[in-house]
């Protein structure tokens, strides 16, 4: 495809306006570091005046509520702004906020007109799957340096992404800091920001210095609970290395996060006040909650949180956000905040170390390889479009996922568009685990329907008219399937 849209994007995207917004926010953060608490609320009110989309207005309203008396927002922002290095405030905090929440809507309009797609919010890249530890249930297997993605390809992807308005990139793996060209890529693309999912064991004082020097990088460090839970999954001594990594980053004023994976073994620990308060004291600015998904090497359904566990995780994360001075996100339960599934280019996509363009970091199937196609062509693939056309898969955004919540979606898209498994064993999510995932999805529906109806009516505001129509269609099709003789037999069998 001729990327004529790239040459036009500079005028469409209005880089000068974007950079001005970053400068204003950066200066505001500098002032806030030495001003009264009341100015945080004034900043939130100013954001509200700048908001020009429904979603931006909802974010601005949330900020005002979060900074109201009795909420943990003022303590959180004080900690975030006053403990971070000026270079990080300018190059990560300001760039990320503007890049994610104040994007020029004209970019998506132009892309839709010329290429038939929206501009994703971010791209996840796994340039290497090499790792120095072996975690239970990890989808990374045994890889060598020859399996790494050519840095020229990574550079090209970032460049093409910037040209269609993407300003935020997530790097994962494997252990990303094994990938030697990584810091050089961060330095070259200093006009955007990066988050790196890392096990933390390689973050010594020298690397922490470099991260702060670059300023546009935030590590998200994996941790499974306290020492017992972390070392049990990640290997003896890992917890102590993670604690040292956090100390190294905090002492230098870096912004960094924690990343934790809920399982049946550690759920109560990772949503406890004691655990989260430890991470606040260590300096974590925010945190990510994931649930174990049975993919990769030796997938194990018994390790996966039950539907009741998942609802308990939802309740725990909501309580943490309400009571403690840290921002946390739940990759599945927060489908209510994102309008459902993000995958297949609706909001993001994943490029693995071989160049396979996957809908999601957990969906290990692809039809295109970035070595052979442009980013825009990958986004326009029939495989991706088939998934986007079905999003959000139903009215209940507490069930956003095509892997575990609506497993028929993934099975049908893979089958109908000839997507291939991107590593050995990926197909088990469609075959060996089929019955267990169907049962999981059915039980989750039973648990979340009342919660959705009584607590989350506001979440429909994230959906545009096309998404609402798609959700209604998905609900009708599901009802028709369950009412058919075949559907009834399947329901009885799963019961």
mmCIF file with all atom_site columns, C-alpha atoms in Angstrom, residues 11 126 330 332 392 424 480:
data_model
loop_
_atom_site.group_PDB
_atom_site.id
_atom_site.type_symbol
_atom_site.label_atom_id
_atom_site.label_alt_id
_atom_site.label_comp_id
_atom_site.label_asym_id
_atom_site.label_entity_id
_atom_site.label_seq_id
_atom_site.pdbx_PDB_ins_code
_atom_site.Cartn_x
_atom_site.Cartn_y
_atom_site.Cartn_z
_atom_site.occupancy
_atom_site.B_iso_or_equiv
_atom_site.pdbx_formal_charge
_atom_site.auth_seq_id
_atom_site.auth_comp_id
_atom_site.auth_asym_id
_atom_site.auth_atom_id
_atom_site.pdbx_PDB_model_num
ATOM 1 C CA . UNK A 1 11  ? -0.463  18.727  8.792  1.00 0.00 ? 11  UNK A CA 1
ATOM 2 C CA . UNK A 1 126 ? 8.387   -7.769  21.866 1.00 0.00 ? 126 UNK A CA 1
ATOM 3 C CA . UNK A 1 330 ? -7.092  -4.316  35.669 1.00 0.00 ? 330 UNK A CA 1
ATOM 4 C CA . UNK A 1 332 ? -9.754  -7.563  31.959 1.00 0.00 ? 332 UNK A CA 1
ATOM 5 C CA . UNK A 1 392 ? -17.250 -5.216  21.915 1.00 0.00 ? 392 UNK A CA 1
ATOM 6 C CA . UNK A 1 424 ? 4.356   -24.227 19.256 1.00 0.00 ? 424 UNK A CA 1
ATOM 7 C CA . UNK A 1 480 ? -30.347 -17.283 19.113 1.00 0.00 ? 480 UNK A CA 1
#
